[in-house]
Coordinates of N, CA and C and ligand atoms in Angstrom, one line a residue:
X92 N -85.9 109.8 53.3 CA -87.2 109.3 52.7 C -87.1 107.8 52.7
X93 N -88.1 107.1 53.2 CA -87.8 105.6 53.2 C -88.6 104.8 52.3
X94 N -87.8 104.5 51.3 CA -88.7 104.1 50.0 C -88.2 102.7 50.0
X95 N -87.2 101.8 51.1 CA -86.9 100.7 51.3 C -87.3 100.0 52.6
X96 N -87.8 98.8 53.0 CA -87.6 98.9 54.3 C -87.7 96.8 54.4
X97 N -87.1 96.6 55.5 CA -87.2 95.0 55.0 C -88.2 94.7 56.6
X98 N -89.1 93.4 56.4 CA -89.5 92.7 57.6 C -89.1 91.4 57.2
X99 N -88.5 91.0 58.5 CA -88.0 89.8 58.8 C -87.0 89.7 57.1
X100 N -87.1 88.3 55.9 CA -86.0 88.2 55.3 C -87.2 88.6 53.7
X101 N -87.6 89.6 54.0 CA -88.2 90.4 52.9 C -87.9 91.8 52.6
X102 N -87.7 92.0 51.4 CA -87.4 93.6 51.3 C -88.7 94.3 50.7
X103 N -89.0 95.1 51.2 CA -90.4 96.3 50.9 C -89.6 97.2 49.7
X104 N -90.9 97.7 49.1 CA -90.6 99.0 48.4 C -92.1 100.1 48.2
X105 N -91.3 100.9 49.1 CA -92.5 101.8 49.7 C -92.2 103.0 48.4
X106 N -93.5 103.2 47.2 CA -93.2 103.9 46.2 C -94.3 104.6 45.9
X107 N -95.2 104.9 47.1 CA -96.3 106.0 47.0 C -96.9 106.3 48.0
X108 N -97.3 107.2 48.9 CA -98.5 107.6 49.7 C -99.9 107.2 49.2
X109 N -100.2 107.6 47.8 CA -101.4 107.5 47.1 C -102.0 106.5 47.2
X110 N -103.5 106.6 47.1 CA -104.4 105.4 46.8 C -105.7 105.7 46.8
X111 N -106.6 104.9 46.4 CA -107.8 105.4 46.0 C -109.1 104.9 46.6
X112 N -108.5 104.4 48.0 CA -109.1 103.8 49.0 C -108.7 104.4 50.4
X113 N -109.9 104.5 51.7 CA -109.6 104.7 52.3 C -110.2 103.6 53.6
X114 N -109.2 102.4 53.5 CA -110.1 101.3 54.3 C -109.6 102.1 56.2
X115 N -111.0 101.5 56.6 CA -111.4 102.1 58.4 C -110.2 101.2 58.8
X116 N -109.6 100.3 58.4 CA -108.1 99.7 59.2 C -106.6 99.9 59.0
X117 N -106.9 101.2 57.5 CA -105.7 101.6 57.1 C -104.6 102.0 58.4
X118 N -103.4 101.2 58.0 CA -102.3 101.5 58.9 C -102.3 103.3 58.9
X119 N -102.2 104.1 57.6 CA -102.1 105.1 57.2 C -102.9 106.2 58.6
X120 N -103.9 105.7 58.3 CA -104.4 106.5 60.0 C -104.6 106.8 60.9
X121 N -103.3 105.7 61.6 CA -103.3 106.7 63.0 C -101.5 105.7 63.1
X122 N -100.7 105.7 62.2 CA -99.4 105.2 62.5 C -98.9 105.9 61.8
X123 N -97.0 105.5 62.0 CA -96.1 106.0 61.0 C -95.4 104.8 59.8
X124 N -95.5 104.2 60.7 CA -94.8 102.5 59.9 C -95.0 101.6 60.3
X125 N -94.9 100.3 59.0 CA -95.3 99.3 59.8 C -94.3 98.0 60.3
X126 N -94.2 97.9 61.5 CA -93.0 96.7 62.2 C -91.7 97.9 62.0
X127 N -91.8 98.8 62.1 CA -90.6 100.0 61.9 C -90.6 101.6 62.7
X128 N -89.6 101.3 62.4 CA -89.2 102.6 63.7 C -88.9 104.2 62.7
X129 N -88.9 103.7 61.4 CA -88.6 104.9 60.6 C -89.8 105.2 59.9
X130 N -90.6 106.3 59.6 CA -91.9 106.8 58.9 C -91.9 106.5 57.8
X131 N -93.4 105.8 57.1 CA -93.6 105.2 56.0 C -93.9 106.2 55.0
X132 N -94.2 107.5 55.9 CA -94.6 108.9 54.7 C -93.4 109.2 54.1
X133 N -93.8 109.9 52.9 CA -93.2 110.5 51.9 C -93.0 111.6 51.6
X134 N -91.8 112.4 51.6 CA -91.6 113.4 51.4 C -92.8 113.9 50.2
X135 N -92.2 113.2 49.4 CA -93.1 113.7 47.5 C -92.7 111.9 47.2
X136 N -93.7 111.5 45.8 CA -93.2 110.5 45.6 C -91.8 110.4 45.0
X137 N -90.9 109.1 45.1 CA -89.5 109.2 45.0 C -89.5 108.7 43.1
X138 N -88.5 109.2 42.5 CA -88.6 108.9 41.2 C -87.2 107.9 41.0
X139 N -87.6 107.0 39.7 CA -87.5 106.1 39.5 C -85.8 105.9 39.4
X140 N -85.0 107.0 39.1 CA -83.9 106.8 39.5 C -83.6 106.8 41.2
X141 N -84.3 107.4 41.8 CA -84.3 107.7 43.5 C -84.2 106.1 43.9
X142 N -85.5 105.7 43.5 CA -86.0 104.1 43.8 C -84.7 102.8 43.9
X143 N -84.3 103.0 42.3 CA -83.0 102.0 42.1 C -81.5 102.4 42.6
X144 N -81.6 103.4 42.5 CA -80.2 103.6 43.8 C -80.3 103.1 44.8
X145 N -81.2 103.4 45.7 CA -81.7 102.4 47.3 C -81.6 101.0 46.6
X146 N -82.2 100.1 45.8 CA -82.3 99.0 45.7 C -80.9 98.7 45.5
X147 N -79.9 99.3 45.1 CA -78.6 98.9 45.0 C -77.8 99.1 45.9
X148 N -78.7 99.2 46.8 CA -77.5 99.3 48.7 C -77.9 97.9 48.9
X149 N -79.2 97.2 48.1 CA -79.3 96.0 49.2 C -78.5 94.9 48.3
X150 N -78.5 93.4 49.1 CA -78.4 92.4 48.2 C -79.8 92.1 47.9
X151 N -80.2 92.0 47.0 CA -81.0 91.7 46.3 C -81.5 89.9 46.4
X152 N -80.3 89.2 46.2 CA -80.1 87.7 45.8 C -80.7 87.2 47.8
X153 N -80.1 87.8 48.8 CA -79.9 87.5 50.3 C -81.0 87.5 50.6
X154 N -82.5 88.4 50.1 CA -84.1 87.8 50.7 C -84.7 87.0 49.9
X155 N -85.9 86.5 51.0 CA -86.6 85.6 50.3 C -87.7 86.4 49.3
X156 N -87.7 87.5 49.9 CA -89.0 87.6 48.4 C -89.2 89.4 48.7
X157 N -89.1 89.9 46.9 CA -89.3 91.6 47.1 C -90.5 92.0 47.0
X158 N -91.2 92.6 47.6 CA -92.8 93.3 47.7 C -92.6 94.3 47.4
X159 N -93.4 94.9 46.4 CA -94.5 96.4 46.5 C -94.9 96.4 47.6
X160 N -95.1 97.2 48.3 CA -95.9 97.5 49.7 C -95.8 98.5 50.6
X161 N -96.6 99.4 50.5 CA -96.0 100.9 51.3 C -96.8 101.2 52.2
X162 N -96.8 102.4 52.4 CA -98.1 103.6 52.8 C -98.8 103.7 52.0
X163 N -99.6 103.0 51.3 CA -100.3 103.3 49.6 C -100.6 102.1 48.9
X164 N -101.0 103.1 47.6 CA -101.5 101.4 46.5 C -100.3 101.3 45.0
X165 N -99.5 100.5 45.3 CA -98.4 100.4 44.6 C -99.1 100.7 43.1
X166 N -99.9 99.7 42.9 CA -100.3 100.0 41.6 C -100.9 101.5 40.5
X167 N -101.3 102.7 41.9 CA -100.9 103.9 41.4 C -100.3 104.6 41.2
X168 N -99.2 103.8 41.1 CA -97.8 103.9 39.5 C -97.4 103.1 39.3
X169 N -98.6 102.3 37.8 CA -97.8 101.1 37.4 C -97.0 101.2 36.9
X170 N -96.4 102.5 35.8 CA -95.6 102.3 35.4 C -94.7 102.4 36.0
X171 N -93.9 102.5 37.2 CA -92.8 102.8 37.8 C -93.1 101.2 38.3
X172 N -94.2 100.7 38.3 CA -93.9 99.5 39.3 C -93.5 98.1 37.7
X173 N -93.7 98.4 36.7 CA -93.7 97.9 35.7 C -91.8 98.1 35.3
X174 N -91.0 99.6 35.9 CA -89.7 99.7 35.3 C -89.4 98.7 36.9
X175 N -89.6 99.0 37.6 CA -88.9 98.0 38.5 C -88.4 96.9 38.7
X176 N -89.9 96.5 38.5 CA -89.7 94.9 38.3 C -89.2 94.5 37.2
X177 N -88.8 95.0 36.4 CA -88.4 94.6 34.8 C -87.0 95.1 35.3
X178 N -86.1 96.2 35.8 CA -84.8 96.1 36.4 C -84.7 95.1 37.3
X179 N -85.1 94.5 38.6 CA -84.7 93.7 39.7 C -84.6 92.1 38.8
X180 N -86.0 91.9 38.0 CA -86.0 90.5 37.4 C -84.2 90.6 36.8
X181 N -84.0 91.4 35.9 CA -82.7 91.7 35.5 C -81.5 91.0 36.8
X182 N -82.0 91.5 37.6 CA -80.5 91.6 38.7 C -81.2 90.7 39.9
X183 N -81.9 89.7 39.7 CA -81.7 88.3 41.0 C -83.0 88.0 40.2
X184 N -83.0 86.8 41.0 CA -83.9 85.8 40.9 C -84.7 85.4 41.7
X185 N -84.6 86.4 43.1 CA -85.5 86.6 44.3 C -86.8 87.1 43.7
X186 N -87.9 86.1 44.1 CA -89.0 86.5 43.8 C -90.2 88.1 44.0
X187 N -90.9 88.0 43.0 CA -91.5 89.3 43.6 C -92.9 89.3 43.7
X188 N -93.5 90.1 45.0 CA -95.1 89.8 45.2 C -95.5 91.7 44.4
X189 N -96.5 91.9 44.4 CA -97.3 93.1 45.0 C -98.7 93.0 45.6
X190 N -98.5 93.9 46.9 CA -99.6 93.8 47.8 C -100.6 95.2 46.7
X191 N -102.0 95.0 46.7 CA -102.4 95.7 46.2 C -103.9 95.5 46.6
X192 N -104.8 96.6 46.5 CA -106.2 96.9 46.7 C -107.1 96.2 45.2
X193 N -106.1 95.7 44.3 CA -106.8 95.4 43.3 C -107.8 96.4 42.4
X194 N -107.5 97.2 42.5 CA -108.1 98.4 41.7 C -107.6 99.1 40.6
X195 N -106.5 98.4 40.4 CA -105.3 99.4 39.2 C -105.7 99.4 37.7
X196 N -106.2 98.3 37.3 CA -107.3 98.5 35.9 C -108.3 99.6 36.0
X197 N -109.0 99.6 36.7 CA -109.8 100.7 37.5 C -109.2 101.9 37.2
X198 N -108.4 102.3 38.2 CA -107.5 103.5 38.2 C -107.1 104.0 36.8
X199 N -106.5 103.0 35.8 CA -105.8 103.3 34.7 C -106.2 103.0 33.6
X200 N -107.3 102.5 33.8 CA -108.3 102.4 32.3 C -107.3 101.1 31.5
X201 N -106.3 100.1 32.1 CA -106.1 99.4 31.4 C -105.7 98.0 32.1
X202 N -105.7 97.0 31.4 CA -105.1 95.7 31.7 C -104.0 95.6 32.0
X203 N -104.2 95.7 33.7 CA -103.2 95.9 34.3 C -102.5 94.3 34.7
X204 N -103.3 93.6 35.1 CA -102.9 92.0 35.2 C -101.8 91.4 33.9
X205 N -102.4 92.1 32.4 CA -101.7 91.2 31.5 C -100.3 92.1 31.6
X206 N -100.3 93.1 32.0 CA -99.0 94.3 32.2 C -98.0 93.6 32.9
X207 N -98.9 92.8 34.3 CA -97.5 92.3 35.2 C -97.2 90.4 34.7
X208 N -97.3 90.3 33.5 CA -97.1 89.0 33.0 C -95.7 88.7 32.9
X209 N -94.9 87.8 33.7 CA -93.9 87.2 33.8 C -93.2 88.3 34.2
X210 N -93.6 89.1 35.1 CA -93.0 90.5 36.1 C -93.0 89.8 37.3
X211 N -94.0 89.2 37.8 CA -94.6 89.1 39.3 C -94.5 87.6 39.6
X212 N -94.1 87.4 40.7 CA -94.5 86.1 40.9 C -95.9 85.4 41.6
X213 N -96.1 86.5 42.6 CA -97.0 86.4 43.5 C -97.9 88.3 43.6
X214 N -99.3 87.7 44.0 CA -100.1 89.1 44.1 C -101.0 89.2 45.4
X215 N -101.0 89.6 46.4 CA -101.8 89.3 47.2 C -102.8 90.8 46.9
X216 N -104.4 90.3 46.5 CA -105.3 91.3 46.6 C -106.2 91.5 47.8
X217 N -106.6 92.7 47.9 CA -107.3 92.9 49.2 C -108.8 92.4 48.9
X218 N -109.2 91.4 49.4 CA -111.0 91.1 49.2 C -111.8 92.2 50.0
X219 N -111.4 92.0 51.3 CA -111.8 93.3 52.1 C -113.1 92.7 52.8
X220 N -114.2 92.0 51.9 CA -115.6 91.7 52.0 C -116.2 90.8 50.9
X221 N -117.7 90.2 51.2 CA -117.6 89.4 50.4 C -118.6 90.3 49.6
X222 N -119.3 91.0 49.8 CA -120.6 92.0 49.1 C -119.7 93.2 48.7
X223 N -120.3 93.8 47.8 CA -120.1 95.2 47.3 C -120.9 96.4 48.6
X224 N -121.8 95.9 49.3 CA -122.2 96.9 50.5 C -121.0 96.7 51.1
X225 N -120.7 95.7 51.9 CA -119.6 95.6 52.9 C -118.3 96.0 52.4
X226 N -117.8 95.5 51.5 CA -116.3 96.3 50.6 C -116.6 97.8 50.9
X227 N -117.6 98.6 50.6 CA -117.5 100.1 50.6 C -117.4 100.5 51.7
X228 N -118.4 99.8 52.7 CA -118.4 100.1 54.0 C -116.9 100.1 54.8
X229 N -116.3 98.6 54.3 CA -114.4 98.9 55.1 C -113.7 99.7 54.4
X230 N -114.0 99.9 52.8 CA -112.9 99.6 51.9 C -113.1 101.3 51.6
X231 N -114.0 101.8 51.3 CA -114.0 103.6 51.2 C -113.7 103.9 49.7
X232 N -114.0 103.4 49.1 CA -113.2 103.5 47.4 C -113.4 104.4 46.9
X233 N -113.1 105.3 46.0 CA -113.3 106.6 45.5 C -114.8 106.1 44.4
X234 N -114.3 104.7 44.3 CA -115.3 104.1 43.0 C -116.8 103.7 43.5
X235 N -117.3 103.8 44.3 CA -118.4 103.3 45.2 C -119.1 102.1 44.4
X236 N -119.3 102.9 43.1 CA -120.2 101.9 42.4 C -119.9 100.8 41.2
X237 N -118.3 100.8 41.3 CA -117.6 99.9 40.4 C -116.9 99.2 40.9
X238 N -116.1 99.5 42.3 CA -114.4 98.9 42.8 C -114.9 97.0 43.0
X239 N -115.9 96.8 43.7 CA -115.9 95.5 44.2 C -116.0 95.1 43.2
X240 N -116.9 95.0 42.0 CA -116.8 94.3 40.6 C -115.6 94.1 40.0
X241 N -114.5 95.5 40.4 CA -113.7 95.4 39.1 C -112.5 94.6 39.7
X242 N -112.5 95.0 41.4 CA -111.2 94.2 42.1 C -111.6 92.2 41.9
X243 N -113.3 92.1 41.6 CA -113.1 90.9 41.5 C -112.5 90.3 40.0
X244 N -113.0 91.0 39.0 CA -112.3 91.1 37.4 C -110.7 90.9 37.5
X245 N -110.4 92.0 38.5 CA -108.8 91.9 38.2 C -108.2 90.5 38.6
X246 N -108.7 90.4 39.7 CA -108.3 88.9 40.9 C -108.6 87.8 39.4
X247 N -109.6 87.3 38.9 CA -109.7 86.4 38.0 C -108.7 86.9 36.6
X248 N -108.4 87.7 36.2 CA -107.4 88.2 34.6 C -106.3 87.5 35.7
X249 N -105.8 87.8 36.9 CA -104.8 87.8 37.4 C -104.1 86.0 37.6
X250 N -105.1 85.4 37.5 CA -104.8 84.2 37.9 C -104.5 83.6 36.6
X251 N -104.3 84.4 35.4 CA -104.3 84.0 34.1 C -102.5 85.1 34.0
X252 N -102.3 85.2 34.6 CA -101.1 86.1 34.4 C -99.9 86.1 35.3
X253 N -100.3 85.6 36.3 CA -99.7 85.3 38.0 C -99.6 84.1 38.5
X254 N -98.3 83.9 38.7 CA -98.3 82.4 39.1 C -99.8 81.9 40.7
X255 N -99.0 82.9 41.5 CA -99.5 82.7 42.8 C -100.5 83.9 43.0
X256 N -101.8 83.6 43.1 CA -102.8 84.7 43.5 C -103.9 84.8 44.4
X257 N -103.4 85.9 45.9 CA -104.0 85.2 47.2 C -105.1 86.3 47.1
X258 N -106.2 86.2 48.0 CA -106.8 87.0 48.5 C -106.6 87.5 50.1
X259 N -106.9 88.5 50.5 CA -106.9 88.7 52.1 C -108.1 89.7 52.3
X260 N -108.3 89.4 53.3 CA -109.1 90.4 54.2 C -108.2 90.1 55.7
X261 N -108.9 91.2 56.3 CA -108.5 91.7 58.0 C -109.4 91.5 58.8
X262 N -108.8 90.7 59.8 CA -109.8 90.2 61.2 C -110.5 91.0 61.8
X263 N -110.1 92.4 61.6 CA -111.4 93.3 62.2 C -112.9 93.0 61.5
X264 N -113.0 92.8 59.9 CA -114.5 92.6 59.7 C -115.3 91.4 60.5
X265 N -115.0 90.5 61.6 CA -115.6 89.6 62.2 C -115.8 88.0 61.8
X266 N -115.6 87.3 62.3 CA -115.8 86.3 62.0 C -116.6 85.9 60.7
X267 N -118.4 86.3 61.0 CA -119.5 85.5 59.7 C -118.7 86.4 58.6
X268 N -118.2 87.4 58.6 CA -117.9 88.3 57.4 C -116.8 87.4 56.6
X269 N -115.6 87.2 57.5 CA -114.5 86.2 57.5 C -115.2 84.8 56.5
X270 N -116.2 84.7 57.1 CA -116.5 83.2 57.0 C -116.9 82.9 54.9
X271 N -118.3 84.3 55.3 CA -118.5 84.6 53.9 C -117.0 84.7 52.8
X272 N -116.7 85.5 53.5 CA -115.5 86.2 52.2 C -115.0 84.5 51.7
X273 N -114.6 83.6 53.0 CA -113.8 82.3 52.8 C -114.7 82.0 51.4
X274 N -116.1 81.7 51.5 CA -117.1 81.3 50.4 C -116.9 81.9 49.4
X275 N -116.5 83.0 49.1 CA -116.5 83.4 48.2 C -115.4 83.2 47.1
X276 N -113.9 83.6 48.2 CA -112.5 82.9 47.5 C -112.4 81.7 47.1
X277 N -113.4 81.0 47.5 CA -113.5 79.5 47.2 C -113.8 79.3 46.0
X278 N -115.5 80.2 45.6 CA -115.8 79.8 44.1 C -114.7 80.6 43.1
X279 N -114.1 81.6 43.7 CA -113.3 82.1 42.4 C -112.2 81.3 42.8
X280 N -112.0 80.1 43.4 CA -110.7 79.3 43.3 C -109.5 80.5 43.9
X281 N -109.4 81.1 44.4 CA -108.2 81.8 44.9 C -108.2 81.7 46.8
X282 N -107.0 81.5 46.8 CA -107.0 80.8 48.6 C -106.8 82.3 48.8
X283 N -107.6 81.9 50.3 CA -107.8 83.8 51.3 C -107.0 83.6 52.5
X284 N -106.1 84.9 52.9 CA -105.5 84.9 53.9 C -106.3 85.6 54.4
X285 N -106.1 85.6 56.3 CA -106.9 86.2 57.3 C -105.6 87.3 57.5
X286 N -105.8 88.7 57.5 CA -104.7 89.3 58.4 C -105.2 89.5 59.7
X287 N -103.8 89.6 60.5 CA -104.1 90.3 61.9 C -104.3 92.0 61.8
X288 N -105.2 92.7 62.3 CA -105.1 94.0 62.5 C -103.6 94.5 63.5
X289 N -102.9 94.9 62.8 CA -101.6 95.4 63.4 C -102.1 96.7 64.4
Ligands
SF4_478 S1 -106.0 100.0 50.0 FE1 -104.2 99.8 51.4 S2 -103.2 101.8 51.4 FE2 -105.2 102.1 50.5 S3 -106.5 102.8 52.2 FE3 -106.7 100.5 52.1 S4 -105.2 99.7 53.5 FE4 -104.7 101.8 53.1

């Protein structure tokens, strides 16, 4: 089961299949892994002692920075992503991101942002779009009629909780979409990365 996996001088931690999105660019749908030759699915999810045993084959201190980031939405299990990062902070001082859909308040009925306070260093959230039509249209959310509101809510708690807080969207939505979304990360002050569709 590969619940570790590193790209380039980063270590991943792949700690769910689950998620409550089904974006039309999900790796999930027609791959196994990503930049990797070993499958990003999951037997069952791996439990929290499974998780820290792997983390203690690596050096920890040797990468530049540890991600949440799987086949999934890290944050549908905060609390395992909450014992984690509260062990690793313990054992290096290598920084930590999580890649997330920004939905986990959502998902869990709580304040998930003030949860990861002095846990996280960095958060990259998925914008996806700059409208609530277009987010549902890539993004597929179980939430139709709440997620874009609430991933914007979390993105602003988060910037009160998180040092570093990026937005991204994927180069498949097109340029003007690209362009909007830029407008948008602007007024909420949070700088937007472009991904490449892998
Ligand atoms: S939020 Fe991430 S894991 Fe979930 S469907 Fe979208 S791309 Fe896939």
């Amino acid at each position: 089961m590969n619940i570790i996996y590193t790209i380039k001088n980063s270590l991943y931690i792949n700690i769910t299949n689950k998620c409550c999105c089904n974006c039309t660019f999900c790796l999930r749908n027609d791959n196994n892994g990503i930049n990797y030759n070993e499958s990003l699915w999951l037997e069952r999810e791996p439990t929290i002692e499974e998780i820290l045993s792997k983390l203690k084959e690596y050096d920890l201190n040797s990468y530049d920075e540890i991600v949440f980031c799987g086949f999934g939405e890290p944050l549908m299990r905060i609390d395992i992503v909450i014992e984690i990062a509260t062990w690793i902070k313990k054992h290096t001082t290598t920084s930590i991101r999580i890649n997330t859909n920004g939905l986990g308040s959502l998902i869990h009925k709580k304040d998930v942002p003030s949860m990861l306070t002095g846990l996280v260093e960095a958060i990259s959230i998925s914008l996806n779009a700059h409208n609530k039509e277009k987010y549902n249209q890539v993004t597929q959310p179980i939430y139709p009629e709440i997620a874009f509101e609430s991933m914007l809510e979390f993105a602003k708690k988060c910037k009160k909780t998180v040092p570093n807080v990026q937005f991204s969207v994927v180069d498949v939505i097109g340029e003007e979409y690209i362009k909007q979304s830029q407008l948008l990360a602007e007024k909420l002050e949070i700088p937007l990365k472009v991904r490449k569709e892998i």
